[in-house]
Structures are given as C-alpha cells and as structure tokens.
Short mmCIF file of C-alpha atoms in Angstrom, two decimals:
data_model
loop_
_atom_site.label_atom_id
_atom_site.label_comp_id
_atom_site.label_asym_id
_atom_site.label_seq_id
_atom_site.Cartn_x
_atom_site.Cartn_y
_atom_site.Cartn_z
CA MET C 250 25.52 23.22 -27.01
CA THR C 251 28.35 22.79 -24.53
CA GLN C 252 27.72 26.35 -23.47
CA ARG C 253 24.16 25.54 -22.74
CA LEU C 254 25.16 22.46 -20.82
CA ALA C 255 27.60 24.49 -18.75
CA LEU C 256 24.86 26.99 -17.93
CA LEU C 257 22.54 24.11 -16.99
CA VAL C 258 25.09 22.73 -14.61
CA ALA C 259 25.75 26.18 -13.18
CA GLY C 260 22.06 26.50 -12.61
CA ALA C 261 21.84 23.18 -10.81
CA ALA C 262 24.83 24.09 -8.66
CA LEU C 263 23.02 27.20 -7.44
CA ILE C 264 20.50 25.20 -5.44
CA LEU C 265 23.04 22.94 -3.74
CA PRO C 266 24.48 25.49 -1.23
CA LEU C 267 20.92 26.11 0.06
CA ALA C 268 21.22 22.84 1.97
CA ALA C 269 24.14 24.15 4.00
CA CYS C 270 22.59 27.28 5.45
CA SER C 271 20.49 26.16 8.40
CA PRO C 272 20.54 28.28 11.56
CA ALA C 273 22.95 27.36 14.34
CA PRO C 274 21.20 27.82 17.72
CA ASP C 275 23.03 27.63 21.05
CA GLY C 276 21.02 24.71 22.49
CA PRO C 277 20.91 21.23 21.02
CA THR C 278 18.63 20.37 18.10
CA VAL C 279 16.21 17.71 19.37
CA PHE C 280 14.34 15.36 17.02
CA ALA C 281 11.52 13.95 19.09
CA ALA C 282 8.40 11.83 18.65
CA SER C 283 5.24 13.86 18.06
CA SER C 284 3.71 12.72 21.38
CA LEU C 285 6.44 14.69 23.19
CA SER C 286 5.59 18.01 21.53
CA GLY C 287 3.52 19.22 24.46
CA VAL C 288 6.03 18.40 27.17
CA LEU C 289 9.64 18.79 26.01
CA PRO C 290 9.73 22.51 25.19
CA GLY C 291 8.44 23.19 28.74
CA ILE C 292 11.21 21.11 30.27
CA GLU C 293 14.05 22.51 28.13
CA PRO C 294 13.10 25.74 26.32
CA GLU C 295 16.69 26.40 25.17
CA ALA C 296 16.73 23.53 22.67
CA SER C 297 15.23 23.73 19.20
CA TYR C 298 12.80 21.00 18.37
CA SER C 299 11.55 19.04 15.40
CA PHE C 300 8.56 16.82 16.13
CA ASP C 301 7.44 14.01 13.85
CA GLY C 302 6.70 10.28 13.88
CA SER C 303 9.66 8.37 15.37
CA SER C 304 10.16 6.31 12.25
CA GLY C 305 10.16 9.32 9.95
CA LEU C 306 12.69 11.03 12.21
CA VAL C 307 15.13 8.13 11.90
CA ASP C 308 14.80 8.42 8.08
CA GLN C 309 15.56 12.14 8.36
CA ILE C 310 18.59 11.60 10.59
CA ALA C 311 19.87 8.83 8.32
CA GLY C 312 19.50 11.36 5.47
CA GLY C 313 21.82 13.76 7.28
CA ALA C 314 19.38 16.03 9.12
CA PRO C 315 21.28 18.10 11.70
CA ALA C 316 19.96 16.43 14.88
CA ASP C 317 21.89 16.39 18.18
CA VAL C 318 19.39 14.42 20.23
CA PHE C 319 16.89 11.76 19.17
CA ALA C 320 13.91 10.91 21.36
CA SER C 321 11.85 7.89 20.19
CA ALA C 322 8.33 6.88 21.27
CA ASP C 323 9.16 3.19 21.10
CA GLN C 324 12.00 0.78 21.55
CA ARG C 325 11.86 -0.77 18.09
CA THR C 326 12.52 2.56 16.35
CA MET C 327 15.39 3.43 18.70
CA GLU C 328 16.91 -0.01 17.98
CA ARG C 329 16.67 0.72 14.29
CA ALA C 330 18.48 4.06 14.80
CA VAL C 331 21.22 2.17 16.74
CA SER C 332 21.57 -0.54 14.09
CA GLU C 333 21.84 2.11 11.37
CA GLY C 334 24.79 3.57 13.26
CA LEU C 335 23.11 6.88 14.02
CA ILE C 336 23.47 6.84 17.76
CA ASP C 337 26.41 7.77 20.02
CA GLY C 338 26.50 5.66 23.18
CA GLU C 339 23.58 3.80 24.84
CA PRO C 340 19.97 5.01 24.47
CA ARG C 341 18.24 5.56 27.83
CA MET C 342 14.60 5.14 28.81
CA PHE C 343 12.94 8.20 30.32
CA ALA C 344 9.19 7.52 30.34
CA THR C 345 6.46 5.08 29.43
CA ASN C 346 3.03 5.40 27.86
CA HIS C 347 0.13 2.97 27.48
CA LEU C 348 -3.01 2.64 25.43
CA VAL C 349 -6.39 3.75 26.66
CA LEU C 350 -9.83 3.51 25.10
CA ILE C 351 -11.36 6.89 24.36
CA VAL C 352 -14.97 7.62 23.58
CA ALA C 353 -16.57 10.78 22.18
CA LYS C 354 -17.88 13.22 24.73
CA ASP C 355 -21.00 11.95 26.53
CA ASN C 356 -20.30 8.52 25.04
CA PRO C 357 -23.24 8.48 22.60
CA ALA C 358 -22.56 4.91 21.53
CA GLY C 359 -22.74 3.59 25.10
CA VAL C 360 -19.33 1.99 25.20
CA THR C 361 -18.73 0.42 28.61
CA GLY C 362 -15.12 -0.64 28.20
CA PHE C 363 -12.69 -2.65 26.11
CA ASP C 364 -15.24 -5.42 25.68
CA ALA C 365 -18.20 -6.64 23.58
CA SER C 366 -19.78 -3.17 23.87
CA LEU C 367 -17.44 -2.18 21.04
CA ASP C 368 -19.29 -4.44 18.61
CA GLY C 369 -21.07 -2.34 16.00
CA VAL C 370 -19.76 1.01 17.17
CA LYS C 371 -17.53 3.12 14.95
CA LEU C 372 -14.12 2.23 16.26
CA VAL C 373 -10.92 3.73 14.94
CA VAL C 374 -7.47 2.30 15.70
CA CYS C 375 -3.89 2.57 14.49
CA ALA C 376 -2.82 0.34 11.60
CA THR C 377 -0.83 -2.70 12.71
CA GLU C 378 2.15 -1.40 10.73
CA VAL C 379 2.73 1.37 13.27
CA PRO C 380 3.65 0.82 16.96
CA CYS C 381 0.34 1.95 18.44
CA GLY C 382 -1.49 -0.42 16.09
CA ALA C 383 0.74 -3.36 16.97
CA ALA C 384 0.08 -2.65 20.65
CA THR C 385 -3.69 -2.45 19.95
CA GLN C 386 -3.53 -5.85 18.26
CA ARG C 387 -1.73 -7.41 21.23
CA LEU C 388 -4.29 -5.98 23.66
CA ALA C 389 -7.20 -7.24 21.61
CA GLU C 390 -5.71 -10.71 21.59
CA ALA C 391 -4.94 -10.60 25.33
CA ASN C 392 -8.57 -9.64 26.00
CA GLY C 393 -10.02 -12.20 23.57
CA LEU C 394 -11.53 -9.53 21.33
CA THR C 395 -11.72 -9.32 17.55
CA LEU C 396 -11.81 -5.63 16.67
CA MET C 397 -13.74 -4.48 13.62
CA PRO C 398 -12.47 -0.92 13.13
CA VAL C 399 -14.00 1.39 10.52
CA SER C 400 -10.58 2.92 9.97
CA GLU C 401 -6.93 2.06 10.63
CA GLU C 402 -4.91 5.22 10.79
CA THR C 403 -1.20 5.76 10.26
CA LYS C 404 -0.85 8.27 13.09
CA VAL C 405 -2.35 8.09 16.56
CA ALA C 406 -3.19 11.80 16.16
CA ASP C 407 -5.56 10.84 13.36
CA VAL C 408 -7.34 8.38 15.67
CA LEU C 409 -7.72 11.07 18.28
CA GLY C 410 -8.96 13.55 15.66
CA LYS C 411 -11.66 11.18 14.45
CA VAL C 412 -13.05 10.70 17.96
CA VAL C 413 -12.70 14.36 18.98
CA SER C 414 -14.69 15.41 15.91
CA GLY C 415 -17.35 12.86 16.83
CA GLU C 416 -16.94 11.11 13.47
CA ALA C 417 -15.99 7.94 15.33
CA ASP C 418 -17.53 6.61 18.55
CA ALA C 419 -14.40 5.16 20.10
CA GLY C 420 -10.69 4.79 19.53
CA LEU C 421 -7.49 3.48 21.04
CA VAL C 422 -4.83 6.10 21.74
CA TYR C 423 -2.07 6.68 24.24
CA ALA C 424 -2.81 7.95 27.74
CA THR C 425 -0.90 11.12 26.81
CA ASP C 426 -3.18 11.75 23.84
CA ALA C 427 -6.26 11.32 26.02
CA ALA C 428 -4.81 13.56 28.75
CA GLY C 429 -4.26 16.29 26.18
CA SER C 430 -7.90 16.49 24.99
CA ASP C 431 -11.00 17.76 26.77
CA ALA C 432 -13.26 16.44 24.04
CA VAL C 433 -12.88 12.76 24.88
CA GLU C 434 -13.31 10.50 27.90
CA ALA C 435 -10.71 7.84 28.62
CA ILE C 436 -11.46 4.27 29.80
CA ASP C 437 -8.69 1.98 31.09
CA VAL C 438 -7.93 -1.09 29.04
CA PRO C 439 -7.14 -4.27 31.01
CA GLY C 440 -3.52 -5.27 30.56
CA ALA C 441 -2.48 -2.06 28.85
CA GLU C 442 -0.22 -0.87 31.69
CA ASP C 443 1.60 -4.24 31.62
CA ASP C 444 2.42 -3.71 27.95
CA PRO C 445 3.63 -0.11 27.84
CA ASN C 446 5.60 1.42 25.07
CA THR C 447 8.81 2.93 26.24
CA TYR C 448 10.36 6.31 25.44
CA TRP C 449 14.08 6.42 24.70
CA VAL C 450 16.49 9.25 24.28
CA ALA C 451 20.06 9.30 22.90
CA VAL C 452 22.79 11.53 21.52
CA VAL C 453 23.07 11.42 17.76
CA LYS C 454 26.42 10.38 16.32
CA GLY C 455 28.42 13.33 15.00
CA ALA C 456 26.18 15.84 16.81
CA ALA C 457 27.26 19.39 16.21
CA HIS C 458 26.41 20.29 19.83
CA ALA C 459 27.57 17.10 21.50
CA GLU C 460 28.15 18.62 24.96
CA ALA C 461 24.70 20.25 25.02
CA ALA C 462 23.22 17.05 23.69
CA ARG C 463 24.72 14.94 26.49
CA ALA C 464 23.53 17.45 29.08
CA TYR C 465 20.08 17.37 27.54
CA VAL C 466 19.85 13.58 27.70
CA ASP C 467 21.10 13.56 31.30
CA SER C 468 18.55 16.12 32.41
CA LEU C 469 15.69 14.37 30.59
CA VAL C 470 16.50 10.96 32.14
CA GLY C 471 16.82 12.55 35.56
CA GLU C 472 13.66 14.54 34.98
CA TRP C 473 10.95 11.97 35.77
CA GLY C 474 8.34 13.89 37.75
CA ASP C 475 5.43 16.27 37.56
CA ASP C 476 6.11 17.65 34.11
CA LEU C 477 5.94 14.29 32.38
CA GLN C 478 3.27 12.91 34.68
CA HIS C 479 1.05 15.93 34.04
CA PHE C 480 1.01 15.04 30.35
CA GLY C 481 -0.09 11.45 31.06
CA PHE C 482 3.30 9.67 30.85
CA GLY C 483 4.21 6.82 33.15
CA PRO C 484 7.53 6.43 34.96
CA PRO C 485 10.40 4.63 33.19
CA LEU C 486 10.66 0.92 34.01
CA MET X 203 12.11 34.03 -31.32
CA SER X 204 15.50 33.70 -29.66
CA ILE X 205 15.85 32.77 -26.01
CA PRO X 206 17.99 35.10 -23.87
CA ARG X 207 21.01 33.12 -22.75
CA TRP X 208 20.54 33.84 -19.03
CA ALA X 209 17.15 32.09 -19.11
CA TRP X 210 18.97 28.76 -19.28
CA VAL X 211 20.20 29.19 -15.71
CA PRO X 212 16.77 29.31 -14.00
CA PHE X 213 15.71 26.70 -16.52
CA GLY X 214 18.50 24.41 -15.24
CA VAL X 215 17.49 25.13 -11.64
CA ALA X 216 13.84 24.32 -12.37
CA LEU X 217 14.70 21.15 -14.20
CA ALA X 218 17.03 19.98 -11.39
CA LEU X 219 14.52 20.81 -8.72
CA LEU X 220 11.68 18.97 -10.46
CA ALA X 221 13.36 16.09 -12.19
CA VAL X 222 16.12 15.00 -9.77
CA PRO X 223 13.76 13.92 -6.94
CA ILE X 224 11.68 11.90 -9.42
CA LEU X 225 14.83 10.32 -10.81
CA GLY X 226 15.92 9.56 -7.25
CA LEU X 227 12.65 7.76 -6.61
CA LEU X 228 12.97 5.77 -9.83
CA VAL X 229 16.55 4.81 -9.06
CA ARG X 230 15.63 3.55 -5.60
CA ALA X 231 12.50 1.68 -6.79
CA PRO X 232 12.65 -2.18 -6.45
CA TRP X 233 12.34 -2.90 -10.19
CA THR X 234 13.12 -6.61 -10.01
CA ARG X 235 10.47 -7.27 -7.39
CA LEU X 236 7.92 -4.96 -9.02
CA PRO X 237 5.59 -7.60 -10.49
CA GLU X 238 5.52 -9.58 -7.27
CA LEU X 239 4.95 -6.49 -5.13
CA LEU X 240 2.24 -5.03 -7.34
CA THR X 241 0.21 -8.23 -7.44
CA SER X 242 0.02 -8.50 -3.62
CA GLU X 243 -3.45 -8.25 -2.20
CA ARG X 244 -3.09 -4.90 -0.56
CA ALA X 245 -1.48 -3.37 -3.65
CA LEU X 246 -4.36 -4.61 -5.80
CA ASP X 247 -6.92 -3.41 -3.25
CA ALA X 248 -5.40 0.09 -3.20
CA LEU X 249 -5.07 0.19 -7.00
CA GLY X 250 -8.60 -1.02 -7.57
CA LEU X 251 -10.10 1.38 -5.04
CA SER X 252 -8.16 4.32 -6.42
CA LEU X 253 -9.13 3.68 -10.02
CA ALA X 254 -12.77 2.92 -9.26
CA SER X 255 -13.29 5.97 -6.99
CA CYS X 256 -11.43 8.22 -9.44
CA VAL X 257 -13.61 7.10 -12.36
CA VAL X 258 -16.76 7.86 -10.34
CA SER X 259 -15.51 11.21 -9.08
CA THR X 260 -14.25 12.23 -12.53
CA LEU X 261 -17.68 11.41 -14.00
CA LEU X 262 -19.30 13.57 -11.31
CA VAL X 263 -16.83 16.36 -12.08
CA LEU X 264 -17.72 16.09 -15.79
CA ILE X 265 -21.47 16.08 -15.20
CA ILE X 266 -21.60 19.06 -12.84
CA GLY X 267 -18.43 20.84 -13.89
CA THR X 268 -19.14 21.27 -17.64
CA PRO X 269 -22.42 23.21 -17.19
CA THR X 270 -20.81 25.18 -14.36
CA ALA X 271 -18.01 26.32 -16.70
CA LEU X 272 -20.61 27.26 -19.30
CA VAL X 273 -22.64 29.34 -16.83
CA LEU X 274 -19.50 31.10 -15.56
CA ALA X 275 -18.15 31.80 -19.01
CA ARG X 276 -21.40 33.20 -20.40
CA SER X 277 -22.61 35.19 -17.40
CA THR X 278 -21.85 38.79 -16.67
CA GLY X 279 -22.33 40.67 -13.45
CA ARG X 280 -20.49 41.02 -10.18
CA TRP X 281 -21.61 37.65 -8.77
CA THR X 282 -19.63 35.72 -11.40
CA GLY X 283 -16.41 37.11 -9.93
CA TRP X 284 -17.38 35.84 -6.49
CA VAL X 285 -18.45 32.44 -7.80
CA ARG X 286 -15.27 32.13 -9.81
CA THR X 287 -13.21 32.75 -6.67
CA LEU X 288 -15.30 30.27 -4.74
CA VAL X 289 -14.84 27.59 -7.43
CA THR X 290 -11.08 28.18 -7.64
CA VAL X 291 -10.31 28.19 -3.92
CA PRO X 292 -10.37 24.38 -3.44
CA MET X 293 -7.63 24.20 -6.08
CA VAL X 294 -5.16 26.03 -3.87
CA LEU X 295 -6.47 24.93 -0.49
CA PRO X 296 -4.10 22.75 1.54
CA PRO X 297 -5.59 19.25 1.35
CA VAL X 298 -5.95 18.92 5.09
CA VAL X 299 -8.01 22.13 5.15
CA ALA X 300 -10.23 20.65 2.43
CA GLY X 301 -10.67 17.59 4.63
CA LEU X 302 -11.56 19.71 7.68
CA ALA X 303 -14.06 21.70 5.58
CA LEU X 304 -15.75 18.51 4.48
CA LEU X 305 -15.66 17.08 8.01
CA THR X 306 -17.25 20.14 9.60
CA THR X 307 -19.93 20.14 6.91
CA LEU X 308 -20.67 16.53 6.05
CA GLY X 309 -19.29 14.83 9.17
CA ARG X 310 -21.59 13.20 11.63
CA ARG X 311 -21.68 16.35 13.78
CA GLY X 312 -21.29 18.68 10.82
CA LEU X 313 -23.56 21.44 9.58
CA LEU X 314 -25.40 19.16 7.12
CA GLY X 315 -24.09 15.83 8.35
CA GLN X 316 -25.97 15.97 11.64
CA HIS X 317 -29.29 16.20 9.74
CA LEU X 318 -28.31 13.45 7.34
CA SER X 319 -27.31 11.35 10.32
CA VAL X 320 -30.83 11.60 11.76
CA VAL X 321 -32.21 9.93 8.65
CA GLY X 322 -29.51 7.28 8.78
CA ILE X 323 -27.07 8.66 6.16
CA GLU X 324 -23.50 8.72 7.43
CA ILE X 325 -20.86 8.92 4.76
CA GLY X 326 -17.77 9.08 6.99
CA PHE X 327 -15.57 5.95 6.69
CA THR X 328 -17.24 4.88 3.43
CA THR X 329 -16.02 4.83 -0.16
CA ALA X 330 -18.64 7.52 -0.81
CA ALA X 331 -16.62 9.84 1.40
CA VAL X 332 -13.54 9.17 -0.74
CA VAL X 333 -15.49 10.08 -3.88
CA VAL X 334 -16.81 13.28 -2.25
CA ALA X 335 -13.27 14.30 -1.23
CA GLN X 336 -11.89 13.59 -4.69
CA THR X 337 -14.73 15.44 -6.44
CA PHE X 338 -14.26 18.43 -4.14
CA VAL X 339 -10.61 18.83 -4.99
CA ALA X 340 -10.82 17.87 -8.70
CA LEU X 341 -13.87 19.88 -9.79
CA PRO X 342 -12.09 23.25 -9.91
CA PHE X 343 -9.51 21.88 -12.37
CA LEU X 344 -12.14 21.12 -14.97
CA VAL X 345 -14.22 24.24 -14.39
CA VAL X 346 -11.28 26.64 -14.54
CA SER X 347 -9.67 25.13 -17.66
CA LEU X 348 -12.98 24.71 -19.46
CA GLU X 349 -14.21 28.19 -18.67
CA GLY X 350 -11.14 29.65 -20.30
CA ALA X 351 -11.66 27.51 -23.37
CA ILE X 352 -15.36 28.48 -23.67
CA ARG X 353 -14.44 32.14 -23.46
CA THR X 354 -11.81 31.94 -26.21
CA ALA X 355 -13.81 29.59 -28.49
CA GLY X 356 -15.68 32.02 -30.75
CA GLY X 357 -19.42 32.28 -30.36
CA ASP X 358 -20.02 32.66 -34.09
CA TYR X 359 -21.18 29.10 -34.68
CA GLU X 360 -23.42 29.27 -31.66
CA ARG X 361 -24.94 32.55 -32.71
CA ALA X 362 -25.58 31.03 -36.14
CA ALA X 363 -27.22 27.98 -34.55
CA ALA X 364 -29.36 30.20 -32.29
CA HIS X 365 -30.27 32.36 -35.29
CA LEU X 366 -31.45 29.26 -37.15
CA GLY X 367 -33.75 28.48 -34.27
CA ALA X 368 -31.83 25.95 -32.12
CA SER X 369 -32.65 26.03 -28.42
CA PRO X 370 -29.80 26.85 -25.95
CA THR X 371 -29.66 23.19 -24.92
CA ARG X 372 -29.48 21.97 -28.50
CA THR X 373 -26.85 24.59 -29.32
CA PHE X 374 -24.83 23.47 -26.29
CA LEU X 375 -25.00 19.77 -27.18
CA THR X 376 -24.54 19.92 -30.94
CA VAL X 377 -22.38 23.04 -31.45
CA THR X 378 -20.60 24.09 -28.26
CA MET X 379 -19.60 20.63 -27.02
CA PRO X 380 -18.06 19.31 -30.26
CA VAL X 381 -15.97 22.49 -30.56
CA LEU X 382 -14.86 22.15 -26.95
CA ALA X 383 -14.31 18.37 -26.94
CA PRO X 384 -10.47 18.66 -26.75
CA ALA X 385 -10.69 21.14 -23.88
CA VAL X 386 -13.22 18.96 -22.05
CA ALA X 387 -11.00 15.93 -22.49
CA SER X 388 -7.88 17.69 -21.25
CA GLY X 389 -9.74 19.20 -18.28
CA THR X 390 -11.14 15.79 -17.46
CA ALA X 391 -7.69 14.26 -17.57
CA LEU X 392 -6.38 16.90 -15.18
CA ALA X 393 -9.30 16.36 -12.84
CA PHE X 394 -8.70 12.60 -12.90
CA ALA X 395 -5.03 13.09 -12.10
CA ARG X 396 -5.86 15.43 -9.21
CA ALA X 397 -8.43 12.93 -7.86
CA LEU X 398 -5.87 10.11 -8.10
CA GLY X 399 -3.37 12.08 -6.05
CA GLU X 400 -5.95 13.14 -3.42
CA PHE X 401 -4.53 12.49 0.03
CA GLY X 402 -5.21 14.97 2.79
CA ALA X 403 -8.93 15.38 2.45
CA THR X 404 -9.39 11.60 2.25
CA LEU X 405 -7.22 11.01 5.32
CA THR X 406 -9.02 13.65 7.36
CA PHE X 407 -12.53 12.95 6.20
CA ALA X 408 -12.85 9.36 4.97
CA GLY X 409 -10.39 7.38 7.15
CA SER X 410 -8.12 4.58 6.03
CA LEU X 411 -9.32 0.97 5.69
CA GLN X 412 -7.97 -1.47 3.17
CA GLY X 413 -10.38 -1.95 0.23
CA VAL X 414 -12.85 0.66 1.56
CA THR X 415 -11.15 4.03 1.97
CA ARG X 416 -7.37 3.34 1.75
CA THR X 417 -6.57 4.67 -1.73
CA LEU X 418 -3.11 4.48 -3.35
CA PRO X 419 -1.67 7.63 -1.73
CA LEU X 420 -2.91 6.58 1.72
CA GLU X 421 -1.48 3.09 1.29
CA ILE X 422 1.90 4.53 0.31
CA TYR X 423 1.80 6.79 3.35
CA LEU X 424 1.15 3.82 5.63
CA LEU X 425 3.58 1.40 3.95
CA ARG X 426 6.39 3.97 4.26
CA GLU X 427 6.48 2.92 7.91
CA THR X 428 7.23 -0.74 7.36
CA ASP X 429 7.52 -1.86 3.73
CA THR X 430 9.54 0.76 1.88
CA ASP X 431 9.83 -1.46 -1.20
CA LEU X 432 6.09 -1.84 -1.63
CA ALA X 433 5.60 1.87 -0.92
CA LEU X 434 8.11 2.71 -3.65
CA ALA X 435 6.55 0.21 -6.05
CA LEU X 436 3.13 1.84 -5.59
CA ALA X 437 4.73 5.25 -5.91
CA VAL X 438 6.12 4.20 -9.31
CA VAL X 439 2.63 3.17 -10.40
CA LEU X 440 1.13 6.45 -9.27
CA LEU X 441 3.92 8.33 -11.07
CA ALA X 442 3.38 6.36 -14.27
CA VAL X 443 -0.37 6.85 -14.31
CA ALA X 444 0.02 10.57 -13.55
CA ALA X 445 2.64 10.99 -16.29
CA VAL X 446 0.42 9.25 -18.86
CA ILE X 447 -2.60 11.38 -17.91
CA VAL X 448 -0.75 14.68 -17.91
CA GLY X 449 0.93 13.77 -21.17
CA LEU X 450 -2.46 12.92 -22.67
CA SER X 451 -3.89 16.15 -21.38
CA GLN X 452 -1.12 18.16 -22.97
CA ARG X 453 -1.54 16.38 -26.28
CA LEU X 454 -5.26 17.05 -26.25
CA ARG X 455 -4.70 20.66 -25.39
CA GLY X 456 -2.20 20.86 -28.25
CA ALA X 457 -4.82 19.50 -30.63
CA HIS X 458 -7.23 22.10 -29.34
CA GLY X 459 -4.81 24.92 -30.15
#
C-alpha cells in the first residue's frame, strides 16, 4: 500500500515541473487588454503578448503568470493590480477610449442616435458588472434614457459580434471596436467623450525582464500618435 | 487480473490532474455564505432558467434521439457511416463553433433564419435559442451511447416478437424499449449534464439576459468579474448537480451490464 502511495506521489510530482518550462523571449512579456490586440504588436513587435480581459489578466498575474508589463483598459482594474501589490512603480496613462453607438450595416432598424429611436429595437450592451457596461449605464442616465437591452454581454467583443452578425440592431461598444469593423456604422453618443475610460500601463513587480519592461512602458507612454489614433483611441488626458 | 505496477504512475498523474483543480475550487468556495448567496435573486434566476431549459432540451433529445439511434443501429449501407459522423461531430465541436453554426443558420440573417424572420419568427435572444443550443450539443450524447446499446442488445426477443406478428412500432415500444431502458436512462442523464454545462453556443447564439438567456454557466462567467464568491457558490452547485447526474448515469449503465 505504501508502495502504491509512493508511486502515486511520484506520478503527481511528474506534472509539477511542466509549470516551470515556459519560453524565455528577449523582449518583455506584455499582458494587455483585448482591445489593444490590434495595435500593440505593430508598435513593439519584439515583445511577446497575451491579450485578455483586464480583470482576468490581473487574476493571472496574481496567480504568478510570467508578465513583465501590464496594460489595463480601465483605471479600476489597474488600481486593483496596484492594491494587490502586483505593480512596480506608478502606472501611467497612455490612451483613452469612449463609447459609441453602433448599428448594423444599412441601419435596418432606423436608429437615429442615442435617443428614443432605440425603443423597441434589439439593443445589446455590456453587463453593468464590466467596465463598458458601467459606462453604458452612466451614459444612459446622463441622457435620461432607460435602456431595454435584449442581451447584456460579459465582453464588449460579444456586443460587437451580435451587431456585426445582424442578430442585434444596435449596440454600445468602444470607438476602437467600431473603428475595427467594416460591418457596422458608428454614431456618436452625447457625453461619451467627457466620460472616457483610460488606458494604463505599468511594470509588473518582480518582472523577469525589468529593463525591457521599463523601456516598453516609456516608449508606449511617449508613443501617442498615428498608430493609436488609427485604431480609434483618444489621446491620454 | 493483476495491474502492472507502472500503471499506478499515470494513474496518479490523471487523478492529480483531474481531482486537484476540483478540490481547489471546493476549498476556495464560500461555504458559510452559501445559503445566503444561493437564495439571491440572480442565483435563483440562473438556476431556474438552467433547470427549466435543460428539462425541455433533454425531453427533445429523448424524443428525437431515441428513434435516431434505432435507425442508425439497424440500418446498413454507406450512408449510415456518413450520418453517424454527422451526428457525432457536435460532440467534439468547440462550443463557440457550435454557436457560430447555429447563428449562421438560424440567426436573423442566417440560411434559414432570414426566411423565418420574414414570417416574424426570430429566436435569437430568447429562451428558445438556449433550448436549441442545448439540444444541439446534447443530442449526440444520447444517440451515440444508445446506438451502441441497441447494437449489443440481442435481437432475439425482437425477432420472436416480429415472428409472432407484432408490428415494428409495437416491437419497438414493448420489447426494444424495456430492454434498453437502462441505456436510455444513462444516455439521457449524460445529455442532461451536457445541456446543463452548455456555454459557448448559448453565449454566441442566444445572448445573456438575466432570467431569459443567462443560464448558470453564463452567470458564473459574468460574476467572475465582480462577485467571485457568488460565482464560486454557483460553480459548486453546478459541480454537485453534474456529479449526481454522472454518478446516476454510471449506476444505470452498471445495472444495464
């Protein structure tokens, strides 16, 4: 029996070293919000990237994922990373983004703007639990609207997908999402640019490539220009 | 039969790989707050929707899946091979692909959906879409497991029944079905478990609205962002239901032979 137990333990021990053998690239490993996936590799191709929702990335870093740089799509998530002791130094803002209303191509539901024309159309938004949903909620209140969405998605990409496929008539997504799709038309939302979400970048505490990480952050913060603008981002505040 | 000693090593690896993450989840679960968390409105909405939609989709699976398994098991010819592949594919399809397939077919601008839309039928964003997604992914589980059972269950009784003048339908209902009851029950349990865990196709095809389309897995996915405790509490429920169903299915299969 003890022999069996020993073999069992030996077996379990076999899978543990697997965690240690990840590749070691020359550039920094950047954990960045999904909305940056189109733009960052173009700005700094040397780095290796992992794109996901900001909140999930913080969980991964807290769990020991080998990140050198963390780029968040909102302030709240970056603050959480700081308060969990995952960040080295001060986070810095490098871009902004704001919500726009998108409608399916040719606007079959006849939406005229972020107004009463949304009544009765199939509207998809982010759930209030996620940053884009919280921003949507604030905009609706600021414009005196009560939204009746047919679906509240967890990811802004799912909102975009529903409108692109024509399954929904309209949706609220970030300007960058709208800029990245030919299948939707964007309509400005009053007040949206005054309530932007901000993009922050910082070096991760204990980064394996600390020098490269600092250089990456410096270049990204100094980068504001055509690259980011082309993808629909706004300048940092 | 003796077990070669080396087999215990991969056995240990498999056990660690499968059991440790589940133990980790259970250790981290907010046990003391569980009753309070699980009686919250959104937890009850998700639970109710999941159970109701799974009951409906499992019934659909049973009604259309049982005869399908019979046809497949009793037919010969090249086409059965093709159909069998077709029926099995949704089982191994990534859930998001299943969702895209449904969307491009039944969606408002889909192959069939655009015609349905003309006559005012749009199932996107409705509970019906959830049921369709669950049925799509769960049906193969019943068909595949039942087909195997029908093949191995001897046809002697059926031949006797047919010889005595029973029609194929009567033979099916009074001879085949009672013999296969354990296999049907275990296949149904598996299909129910698969429907309960359905996530990707629902997210892609049906959307996510509390009480309408946001089933248990979708609610857990969303709550992960803000309320980890409630997400874990719901995960424990899902785990418990799944464990009971799979256990039940194994017991039934055991009874069957």
